[in-house]
């Protein structure tokens, strides 16, 4: 608690100081840079500073001097008479550190963040370079690679202040169930919410795993992501208008959208499960889902909703643990949240990855765009994500299969497919959707087929969040407090008596709207109307 | 009940309560230690308590095989030594001077110093100051900004104030100047206090990482705590990354914590004798 409080104080101080200092220090920064430039005018050689995430991976090489940085300098650097220098920024503190660097005019020429609010703040304070002109002059490959559909995510006030990376895996959540339990009870895979409920009741009554404290439906209420997974999609009317969708489902799909039609029915569904003893009893205190991970690993949980690839990930490695703890256990992704039109819609990510920015103080806007343009070349992407063919990977059916050389030493990738250097793509990029699917699953050793299946199940009726061309300033202001309140609301509503849910829902949503929810909603409506006026 | 028995009952119950307190302090440490020696399966399944399950030392092999980690440890040890010596010197000079009543304006100097305990410029002004002093990405940025803790200075100042003034007068009459009095009379009498303050500084420098986080981007100047921070706080839930990231396992995190904690723990037993006398030294004075 204390750390959290400190963190928020820290963050607000940063923001406050940023506002006052951003403009002031630019002048000194640019004068420094100018003197550097004049010194190099004779040769025309330039230095491009690029941010790189430091994930602190044990054994990682020098992030500014390794196989990958040498490749970048030998190819891009030679061609453009430039040295590319990498500035490590700790992954877990990236926003704080970026704020400091930006405020002091010390930021590298290319910086990035996933945090849209941070980008929006910089835009408001005039801290970012408009990349439009440079993109037109030097960025033809880049523009072709991203297309207008992606570039629009980097436009603010009609100016290209950010280059959005491309996300290749857009899936959100999947529902998983114990296959061996279904088999033992000779039950079919549930395909509707009703069937799912009956299956959960059967799991509780018959306890097919023969465990103490069986938890048919594992659930953890994580305040950072307060929601009930894909469940509300089963109750959301399929004939929602575009405007309703845009203005009512504004939180990411897996988080609470209190005014979205069907959300209340979703809550009632979970509430009923709670009162019938079907969900994790300690769901409200399991804030980091560690208890849930333990329960799944120990074979107590029948079904749960998590990231589309959750059980297959190396860490925490729940499926591997489960198989070790309970021989014969297996988990499969299922798709039970069928709506009134017989579809199973699943909210996912929008197609943009991180926001790549160039600070206004940078004297290398053109070079920065040239760098990104160079990176958009499929050959460069392939090399940065996989290494050298025949050495670091072999092509099998058009999909690169790693040989293991990039797990250690100078070639170590601190994250799969080197996303920290190949900042343009979030996820493997082979320029072809099907190849990408095959390649993604290669990143889960031992679970390749399962992951292909999870990708298939999770993509059924996928939908992206609505794209707004104007950021919501009320949301930026209230997001944190409303999220906290959402978590409290979920805890109260899920553990309430079924007869009280209806009135409690109304009271709590009224409070939610009073605490900023209304301002956020009104601004979404205003932005939507402005955007669709033409 | 005789007096003797009553005393014994008191002794045992006191010992019992202290034992419980010690145990409570030890449990988290034991947990991390056993986690670092257990399998990932056992940790995630919450089977590990205070002894390892599926004993293995793979995590330590990785940590000790990591040149960067060893380098940071070595760098931090040197940094802590230099910092502790410099910080202690500066603190002694300030505390001793301010403890002498004949120093003029000492109240104002105190006020200015105490002011900094309550108010600071904030992160970004600090950063800009360090930048304009050209200290970014230098080891000085990890030493100079936190060279003196006013809090520690006040502790030491009170300690000096309690030393009898007649000692100083006697030394004067024997022909000592101020520096000689400090070095030859006062400091030898203050060993316990100095050891305590030095330890406070050393532990502070060992544990503090925010300055390294913001002032340093050169990996050669990373302190061990910053390295630890990076390893421990990375999680699958990092915003915006919805793929298998291959993050360090829980056992590896635990082993890294042990790696970063044990060296500073080793300092305690070595300084313990000073601690005990440091606590009792003022006990009989009024």
PDB file of N, CA, C and O in Angstrom, chain A residues 59-110:
ATOM      1  N   UNK A  59      22.146 -12.429 -17.508  1.00  0.00           N
ATOM      2  CA  UNK A  59      23.016 -12.863 -18.584  1.00  0.00           C
ATOM      3  C   UNK A  59      22.904 -12.037 -19.850  1.00  0.00           C
ATOM      4  O   UNK A  59      23.548 -12.337 -20.841  1.00  0.00           O
ATOM      5  N   UNK A  60      22.070 -10.983 -19.814  1.00  0.00           N
ATOM      6  CA  UNK A  60      21.888 -10.222 -21.052  1.00  0.00           C
ATOM      7  C   UNK A  60      23.184  -9.483 -21.408  1.00  0.00           C
ATOM      8  O   UNK A  60      23.960  -9.092 -20.545  1.00  0.00           O
ATOM      9  N   UNK A  61      23.430  -9.304 -22.719  1.00  0.00           N
ATOM     10  CA  UNK A  61      24.654  -8.610 -23.138  1.00  0.00           C
ATOM     11  C   UNK A  61      24.513  -7.101 -22.950  1.00  0.00           C
ATOM     12  O   UNK A  61      23.436  -6.616 -22.606  1.00  0.00           O
ATOM     13  N   UNK A  62      25.588  -6.392 -23.148  1.00  0.00           N
ATOM     14  CA  UNK A  62      25.560  -4.929 -23.145  1.00  0.00           C
ATOM     15  C   UNK A  62      24.526  -4.479 -24.185  1.00  0.00           C
ATOM     16  O   UNK A  62      24.640  -4.818 -25.363  1.00  0.00           O
ATOM     17  N   UNK A  63      23.535  -3.725 -23.750  1.00  0.00           N
ATOM     18  CA  UNK A  63      22.441  -3.394 -24.660  1.00  0.00           C
ATOM     19  C   UNK A  63      22.867  -2.402 -25.734  1.00  0.00           C
ATOM     20  O   UNK A  63      22.165  -2.170 -26.701  1.00  0.00           O
ATOM     21  N   UNK A  64      24.023  -1.795 -25.556  1.00  0.00           N
ATOM     22  CA  UNK A  64      24.503  -0.843 -26.545  1.00  0.00           C
ATOM     23  C   UNK A  64      25.668  -1.409 -27.346  1.00  0.00           C
ATOM     24  O   UNK A  64      26.257  -0.716 -28.160  1.00  0.00           O
ATOM     25  N   UNK A  65      26.023  -2.655 -27.085  1.00  0.00           N
ATOM     26  CA  UNK A  65      27.136  -3.235 -27.817  1.00  0.00           C
ATOM     27  C   UNK A  65      26.972  -4.746 -27.857  1.00  0.00           C
ATOM     28  O   UNK A  65      27.473  -5.463 -27.004  1.00  0.00           O
ATOM     29  N   UNK A  66      26.209  -5.206 -28.834  1.00  0.00           N
ATOM     30  CA  UNK A  66      26.018  -6.647 -28.979  1.00  0.00           C
ATOM     31  C   UNK A  66      25.794  -6.968 -30.450  1.00  0.00           C
ATOM     32  O   UNK A  66      25.888  -6.093 -31.318  1.00  0.00           O
ATOM     33  N   UNK A  67      25.491  -8.198 -30.704  1.00  0.00           N
ATOM     34  CA  UNK A  67      25.310  -8.667 -32.073  1.00  0.00           C
ATOM     35  C   UNK A  67      24.321  -7.789 -32.849  1.00  0.00           C
ATOM     36  O   UNK A  67      24.542  -7.445 -34.005  1.00  0.00           O
ATOM     37  N   UNK A  68      23.226  -7.435 -32.185  1.00  0.00           N
ATOM     38  CA  UNK A  68      22.143  -6.720 -32.868  1.00  0.00           C
ATOM     39  C   UNK A  68      22.515  -5.265 -33.121  1.00  0.00           C
ATOM     40  O   UNK A  68      22.231  -4.728 -34.194  1.00  0.00           O
ATOM     41  N   UNK A  69      23.126  -4.628 -32.134  1.00  0.00           N
ATOM     42  CA  UNK A  69      23.491  -3.223 -32.342  1.00  0.00           C
ATOM     43  C   UNK A  69      24.591  -3.131 -33.404  1.00  0.00           C
ATOM     44  O   UNK A  69      24.636  -2.179 -34.169  1.00  0.00           O
ATOM     45  N   UNK A  70      25.455  -4.148 -33.456  1.00  0.00           N
ATOM     46  CA  UNK A  70      26.494  -4.134 -34.494  1.00  0.00           C
ATOM     47  C   UNK A  70      25.858  -4.272 -35.872  1.00  0.00           C
ATOM     48  O   UNK A  70      26.248  -3.590 -36.813  1.00  0.00           O
ATOM     49  N   UNK A  71      24.871  -5.160 -35.952  1.00  0.00           N
ATOM     50  CA  UNK A  71      24.176  -5.325 -37.232  1.00  0.00           C
ATOM     51  C   UNK A  71      23.550  -4.002 -37.665  1.00  0.00           C
ATOM     52  O   UNK A  71      23.671  -3.579 -38.808  1.00  0.00           O
ATOM     53  N   UNK A  72      22.879  -3.347 -36.721  1.00  0.00           N
ATOM     54  CA  UNK A  72      22.204  -2.085 -37.039  1.00  0.00           C
ATOM     55  C   UNK A  72      23.218  -1.043 -37.502  1.00  0.00           C
ATOM     56  O   UNK A  72      23.012  -0.354 -38.500  1.00  0.00           O
ATOM     57  N   UNK A  73      24.325  -0.973 -36.807  1.00  0.00           N
ATOM     58  CA  UNK A  73      25.318   0.036 -37.166  1.00  0.00           C
ATOM     59  C   UNK A  73      26.022  -0.299 -38.468  1.00  0.00           C
ATOM     60  O   UNK A  73      26.388   0.609 -39.222  1.00  0.00           O
ATOM     61  N   UNK A  74      26.193  -1.602 -38.734  1.00  0.00           N
ATOM     62  CA  UNK A  74      26.883  -1.947 -39.975  1.00  0.00           C
ATOM     63  C   UNK A  74      25.996  -1.804 -41.194  1.00  0.00           C
ATOM     64  O   UNK A  74      26.493  -1.565 -42.303  1.00  0.00           O
ATOM     65  N   UNK A  75      24.710  -1.962 -41.016  1.00  0.00           N
ATOM     66  CA  UNK A  75      23.826  -1.818 -42.177  1.00  0.00           C
ATOM     67  C   UNK A  75      23.261  -0.403 -42.250  1.00  0.00           C
ATOM     68  O   UNK A  75      23.656   0.379 -43.108  1.00  0.00           O
ATOM     69  N   UNK A  76      22.397  -0.074 -41.320  1.00  0.00           N
ATOM     70  CA  UNK A  76      21.816   1.266 -41.352  1.00  0.00           C
ATOM     71  C   UNK A  76      22.882   2.348 -41.175  1.00  0.00           C
ATOM     72  O   UNK A  76      22.928   3.329 -41.910  1.00  0.00           O
ATOM     73  N   UNK A  77      23.762   2.133 -40.190  1.00  0.00           N
ATOM     74  CA  UNK A  77      24.760   3.150 -39.858  1.00  0.00           C
ATOM     75  C   UNK A  77      25.652   3.499 -41.032  1.00  0.00           C
ATOM     76  O   UNK A  77      25.874   4.671 -41.340  1.00  0.00           O
ATOM     77  N   UNK A  78      26.145   2.460 -41.727  1.00  0.00           N
ATOM     78  CA  UNK A  78      27.034   2.712 -42.871  1.00  0.00           C
ATOM     79  C   UNK A  78      26.310   3.432 -43.985  1.00  0.00           C
ATOM     80  O   UNK A  78      26.823   4.376 -44.577  1.00  0.00           O
ATOM     81  N   UNK A  79      25.091   2.984 -44.244  1.00  0.00           N
ATOM     82  CA  UNK A  79      24.336   3.535 -45.364  1.00  0.00           C
ATOM     83  C   UNK A  79      24.043   5.024 -45.154  1.00  0.00           C
ATOM     84  O   UNK A  79      24.082   5.809 -46.098  1.00  0.00           O
ATOM     85  N   UNK A  80      23.743   5.392 -43.920  1.00  0.00           N
ATOM     86  CA  UNK A  80      23.331   6.777 -43.664  1.00  0.00           C
ATOM     87  C   UNK A  80      24.415   7.586 -42.957  1.00  0.00           C
ATOM     88  O   UNK A  80      24.143   8.661 -42.439  1.00  0.00           O
ATOM     89  N   UNK A  81      25.620   7.060 -42.898  1.00  0.00           N
ATOM     90  CA  UNK A  81      26.734   7.760 -42.266  1.00  0.00           C
ATOM     91  C   UNK A  81      26.372   8.196 -40.843  1.00  0.00           C
ATOM     92  O   UNK A  81      26.475   9.370 -40.488  1.00  0.00           O
ATOM     93  N   UNK A  82      25.886   7.223 -40.082  1.00  0.00           N
ATOM     94  CA  UNK A  82      25.437   7.558 -38.734  1.00  0.00           C
ATOM     95  C   UNK A  82      25.834   6.469 -37.756  1.00  0.00           C
ATOM     96  O   UNK A  82      26.070   5.320 -38.145  1.00  0.00           O
ATOM     97  N   UNK A  83      25.975   6.840 -36.507  1.00  0.00           N
ATOM     98  CA  UNK A  83      26.158   5.873 -35.439  1.00  0.00           C
ATOM     99  C   UNK A  83      24.846   5.779 -34.674  1.00  0.00           C
ATOM    100  O   UNK A  83      24.298   6.807 -34.280  1.00  0.00           O
ATOM    101  N   UNK A  84      24.355   4.569 -34.504  1.00  0.00           N
ATOM    102  CA  UNK A  84      23.131   4.410 -33.705  1.00  0.00           C
ATOM    103  C   UNK A  84      23.548   4.000 -32.296  1.00  0.00           C
ATOM    104  O   UNK A  84      24.220   2.995 -32.098  1.00  0.00           O
ATOM    105  N   UNK A  85      23.157   4.837 -31.351  1.00  0.00           N
ATOM    106  CA  UNK A  85      23.536   4.584 -29.961  1.00  0.00           C
ATOM    107  C   UNK A  85      22.284   4.264 -29.170  1.00  0.00           C
ATOM    108  O   UNK A  85      21.277   4.964 -29.293  1.00  0.00           O
ATOM    109  N   UNK A  86      22.345   3.200 -28.357  1.00  0.00           N
ATOM    110  CA  UNK A  86      21.141   2.803 -27.626  1.00  0.00           C
ATOM    111  C   UNK A  86      21.203   3.259 -26.174  1.00  0.00           C
ATOM    112  O   UNK A  86      22.241   3.129 -25.524  1.00  0.00           O
ATOM    113  N   UNK A  87      20.092   3.804 -25.721  1.00  0.00           N
ATOM    114  CA  UNK A  87      20.002   4.297 -24.350  1.00  0.00           C
ATOM    115  C   UNK A  87      19.053   3.393 -23.584  1.00  0.00           C
ATOM    116  O   UNK A  87      17.846   3.395 -23.828  1.00  0.00           O
ATOM    117  N   UNK A  88      19.576   2.565 -22.662  1.00  0.00           N
ATOM    118  CA  UNK A  88      18.692   1.646 -21.946  1.00  0.00           C
ATOM    119  C   UNK A  88      17.768   2.382 -20.965  1.00  0.00           C
ATOM    120  O   UNK A  88      18.201   3.277 -20.256  1.00  0.00           O
ATOM    121  N   UNK A  89      16.518   1.976 -20.962  1.00  0.00           N
ATOM    122  CA  UNK A  89      15.528   2.519 -20.016  1.00  0.00           C
ATOM    123  C   UNK A  89      14.872   1.321 -19.339  1.00  0.00           C
ATOM    124  O   UNK A  89      14.353   0.444 -20.026  1.00  0.00           O
ATOM    125  N   UNK A  90      14.922   1.257 -18.007  1.00  0.00           N
ATOM    126  CA  UNK A  90      14.344   0.093 -17.317  1.00  0.00           C
ATOM    127  C   UNK A  90      12.875  -0.109 -17.684  1.00  0.00           C
ATOM    128  O   UNK A  90      12.088   0.831 -17.612  1.00  0.00           O
ATOM    129  N   UNK A  91      12.541  -1.320 -18.086  1.00  0.00           N
ATOM    130  CA  UNK A  91      11.197  -1.629 -18.562  1.00  0.00           C
ATOM    131  C   UNK A  91      10.123  -1.277 -17.527  1.00  0.00           C
ATOM    132  O   UNK A  91       9.079  -0.755 -17.860  1.00  0.00           O
ATOM    133  N   UNK A  92      10.427  -1.560 -16.264  1.00  0.00           N
ATOM    134  CA  UNK A  92       9.395  -1.400 -15.246  1.00  0.00           C
ATOM    135  C   UNK A  92       9.205   0.057 -14.842  1.00  0.00           C
ATOM    136  O   UNK A  92       8.255   0.382 -14.158  1.00  0.00           O
ATOM    137  N   UNK A  93      10.127   0.930 -15.212  1.00  0.00           N
ATOM    138  CA  UNK A  93      10.015   2.335 -14.823  1.00  0.00           C
ATOM    139  C   UNK A  93      10.024   3.222 -16.049  1.00  0.00           C
ATOM    140  O   UNK A  93      10.407   4.383 -15.986  1.00  0.00           O
ATOM    141  N   UNK A  94       9.617   2.653 -17.196  1.00  0.00           N
ATOM    142  CA  UNK A  94       9.843   3.369 -18.439  1.00  0.00           C
ATOM    143  C   UNK A  94       9.145   4.729 -18.469  1.00  0.00           C
ATOM    144  O   UNK A  94       9.726   5.696 -18.951  1.00  0.00           O
ATOM    145  N   UNK A  95       7.913   4.804 -17.944  1.00  0.00           N
ATOM    146  CA  UNK A  95       7.190   6.071 -18.049  1.00  0.00           C
ATOM    147  C   UNK A  95       7.843   7.140 -17.178  1.00  0.00           C
ATOM    148  O   UNK A  95       8.078   8.270 -17.626  1.00  0.00           O
ATOM    149  N   UNK A  96       8.204   6.775 -15.938  1.00  0.00           N
ATOM    150  CA  UNK A  96       8.863   7.738 -15.054  1.00  0.00           C
ATOM    151  C   UNK A  96      10.165   8.242 -15.651  1.00  0.00           C
ATOM    152  O   UNK A  96      10.456   9.432 -15.658  1.00  0.00           O
ATOM    153  N   UNK A  97      10.949   7.300 -16.134  1.00  0.00           N
ATOM    154  CA  UNK A  97      12.259   7.672 -16.674  1.00  0.00           C
ATOM    155  C   UNK A  97      12.095   8.512 -17.932  1.00  0.00           C
ATOM    156  O   UNK A  97      12.808   9.492 -18.127  1.00  0.00           O
ATOM    157  N   UNK A  98      11.136   8.145 -18.755  1.00  0.00           N
ATOM    158  CA  UNK A  98      10.892   8.902 -19.977  1.00  0.00           C
ATOM    159  C   UNK A  98      10.470  10.327 -19.643  1.00  0.00           C
ATOM    160  O   UNK A  98      10.925  11.288 -20.271  1.00  0.00           O
ATOM    161  N   UNK A  99       9.604  10.460 -18.637  1.00  0.00           N
ATOM    162  CA  UNK A  99       9.174  11.798 -18.219  1.00  0.00           C
ATOM    163  C   UNK A  99      10.368  12.658 -17.843  1.00  0.00           C
ATOM    164  O   UNK A  99      10.450  13.830 -18.222  1.00  0.00           O
ATOM    165  N   UNK A 100      11.280  12.082 -17.080  1.00  0.00           N
ATOM    166  CA  UNK A 100      12.459  12.836 -16.643  1.00  0.00           C
ATOM    167  C   UNK A 100      13.315  13.215 -17.840  1.00  0.00           C
ATOM    168  O   UNK A 100      13.733  14.365 -17.993  1.00  0.00           O
ATOM    169  N   UNK A 101      13.555  12.255 -18.713  1.00  0.00           N
ATOM    170  CA  UNK A 101      14.406  12.523 -19.880  1.00  0.00           C
ATOM    171  C   UNK A 101      13.783  13.592 -20.770  1.00  0.00           C
ATOM    172  O   UNK A 101      14.466  14.485 -21.266  1.00  0.00           O
ATOM    173  N   UNK A 102      12.481  13.500 -20.951  1.00  0.00           N
ATOM    174  CA  UNK A 102      11.801  14.472 -21.804  1.00  0.00           C
ATOM    175  C   UNK A 102      11.858  15.862 -21.171  1.00  0.00           C
ATOM    176  O   UNK A 102      12.120  16.850 -21.846  1.00  0.00           O
ATOM    177  N   UNK A 103      11.607  15.913 -19.874  1.00  0.00           N
ATOM    178  CA  UNK A 103      11.559  17.209 -19.199  1.00  0.00           C
ATOM    179  C   UNK A 103      12.912  17.901 -19.248  1.00  0.00           C
ATOM    180  O   UNK A 103      13.004  19.120 -19.352  1.00  0.00           O
ATOM    181  N   UNK A 104      13.975  17.122 -19.175  1.00  0.00           N
ATOM    182  CA  UNK A 104      15.300  17.716 -19.140  1.00  0.00           C
ATOM    183  C   UNK A 104      15.881  17.882 -20.540  1.00  0.00           C
ATOM    184  O   UNK A 104      17.016  18.313 -20.691  1.00  0.00           O
ATOM    185  N   UNK A 105      15.123  17.549 -21.559  1.00  0.00           N
ATOM    186  CA  UNK A 105      15.631  17.676 -22.911  1.00  0.00           C
ATOM    187  C   UNK A 105      16.746  16.695 -23.198  1.00  0.00           C
ATOM    188  O   UNK A 105      17.570  16.919 -24.064  1.00  0.00           O
ATOM    189  N   UNK A 106      16.775  15.606 -22.448  1.00  0.00           N
ATOM    190  CA  UNK A 106      17.856  14.628 -22.574  1.00  0.00           C
ATOM    191  C   UNK A 106      17.385  13.365 -23.274  1.00  0.00           C
ATOM    192  O   UNK A 106      18.119  12.381 -23.332  1.00  0.00           O
ATOM    193  N   UNK A 107      16.145  13.381 -23.739  1.00  0.00           N
ATOM    194  CA  UNK A 107      15.595  12.150 -24.301  1.00  0.00           C
ATOM    195  C   UNK A 107      16.329  11.788 -25.584  1.00  0.00           C
ATOM    196  O   UNK A 107      16.756  12.664 -26.330  1.00  0.00           O
ATOM    197  N   UNK A 108      16.479  10.489 -25.856  1.00  0.00           N
ATOM    198  CA  UNK A 108      17.069  10.053 -27.127  1.00  0.00           C
ATOM    199  C   UNK A 108      16.226  10.539 -28.306  1.00  0.00           C
ATOM    200  O   UNK A 108      15.105  11.019 -28.117  1.00  0.00           O
ATOM    201  N   UNK A 109      16.761  10.396 -29.511  1.00  0.00           N
ATOM    202  CA  UNK A 109      16.033  10.864 -30.690  1.00  0.00           C
ATOM    203  C   UNK A 109      14.794  10.029 -30.953  1.00  0.00           C
ATOM    204  O   UNK A 109      13.813  10.512 -31.485  1.00  0.00           O
ATOM    205  N   UNK A 110      14.888   8.735 -30.610  1.00  0.00           N
ATOM    206  CA  UNK A 110      13.709   7.881 -30.767  1.00  0.00           C
ATOM    207  C   UNK A 110      13.357   7.300 -29.404  1.00  0.00           C
ATOM    208  O   UNK A 110      14.181   6.639 -28.772  1.00  0.00           O
TER     209      UNK A 110
END
